[in-house]
Steps between C-alpha positions, in 0.01 A plus 500: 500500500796740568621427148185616353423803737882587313368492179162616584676834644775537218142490225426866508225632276464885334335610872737353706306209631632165479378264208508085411560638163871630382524767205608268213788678276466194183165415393617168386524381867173383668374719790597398816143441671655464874408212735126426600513576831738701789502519841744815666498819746498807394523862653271713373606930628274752578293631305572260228362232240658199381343324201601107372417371130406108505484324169218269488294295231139461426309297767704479720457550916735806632493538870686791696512540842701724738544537843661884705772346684591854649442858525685819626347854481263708752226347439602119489211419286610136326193517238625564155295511207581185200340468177483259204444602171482349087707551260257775356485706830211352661484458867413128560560555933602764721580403927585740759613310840771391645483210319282377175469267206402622198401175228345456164498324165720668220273540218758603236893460441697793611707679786259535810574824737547428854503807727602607861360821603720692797385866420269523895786450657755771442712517740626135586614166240314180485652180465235221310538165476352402076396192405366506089493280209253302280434150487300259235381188604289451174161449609296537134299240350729385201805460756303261699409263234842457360629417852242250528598353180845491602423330808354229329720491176867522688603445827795752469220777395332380872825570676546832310184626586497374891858668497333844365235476756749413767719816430170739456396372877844572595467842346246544746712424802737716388251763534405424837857475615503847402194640657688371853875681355290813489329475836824371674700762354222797617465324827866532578504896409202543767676291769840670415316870514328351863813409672698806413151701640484334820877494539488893457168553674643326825822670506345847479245361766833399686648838496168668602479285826856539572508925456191444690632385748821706548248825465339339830814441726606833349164715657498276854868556529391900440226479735718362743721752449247796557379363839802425672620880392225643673511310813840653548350886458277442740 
């Protein structure tokens, strides 16, 4: 994944936003499309928006989720706002929490705009954990009747499509492995920011009781003071 958040980064597009989709010099090479899904962290600055270009063909299932792992600024609001859109410009999903999934069917071929919206917050960075891509598990009428004939024609064909299956439902755990990165990874920000608070918080409650307390002996010591003084006038 580190390998392509490098690549994802080095992809820069006319607007500055990163893209799966590199400016091709020759047009005799083929376009390189990118991979078909990513998982990485990104921090997004204040004020800002960071937009991601996924290539993905007709029918097929593209999923994005995100999670706010952590936020600075005055207000230390973790909601961001994330939309989806088509290759055309059309918003397919829009999500504005702390963390969201945003999923559809792609309806044509093209580059589909992913988009992380940091502009309420303007005076603190946010770091988000992105999970993206498109799957096709080839769920249409004419697909199932020619695995069903090569079930019954060639054993090999059975294996093959058992194996495809296998790997689609693996897909899946994949997923859900990293639903629980993102949660871990925003759980261990909150407990981090906790234990630095109550460290602080009981220090500074530590001081208070200790001046306190010197104030105290400070004024009977005084009073003390004053009294014996004036038994001596007298």
């Amino acid at each position: 994944s580190r390998m392509l958040l490098l690549v994802l980064l080095a992809l820069l597009g006319p607007a500055g936003c990163p893209r799966t989709e590199p400016l091709s010099g020759s047009s005799q090479e083929p376009l390189f499309r990118g991979a078909d899904r990513y998982d990485f962290a990104i921090v997004i600055p204040a004020g800002a928006v960071e937009c991601f270009w996924q290539f993905a063909h007709q029918s097929g299932n593209f999923f994005f989720s995100y999670e706010v792992q952590r936020a600075t600024g005055i207000a230390n609001s973790r909601n961001i706002l994330a939309t989806a859109s088509d290759p055309n410009g059309f918003q397919l999903g829009a999500s504005q929490h702390v963390r969201g999934q945003i999923n559809f069917l792609t309806k044509e071929t093209g580059f589909y705009q992913l988009c992380l919206d940091n502009q309420q917050n303007r005076f603190g960075f946010m770091q988000v954990y992105l999970n993206f891509g498109v799957y096709y598990d080839g769920d249409n009428v004419e697909n199932k009747q020619l695995e069903e004939r090569k079930e019954l024609n060639d054993t090999l064909e059975a294996i093959g499509v058992s194996i495809r299956k296998l790997q689609l439902q693996i897909f899946h755990m994949w997923r859900f492995y990293n639903f629980a990165r993102m949660r871990k990874g925003a759980d261990s920000f909150l407990l981090e920011s906790n234990y630095n608070y109550v460290n602080w918080w009981s220090m500074a409650q530590s001081c208070v009781i200790v001046f306190s307390g010197v104030l105290q002996l400070y004024f009977l010591k005084r009073l003390f003071n004053v009294q014996s003084s004036s038994r001596q006038t007298c």
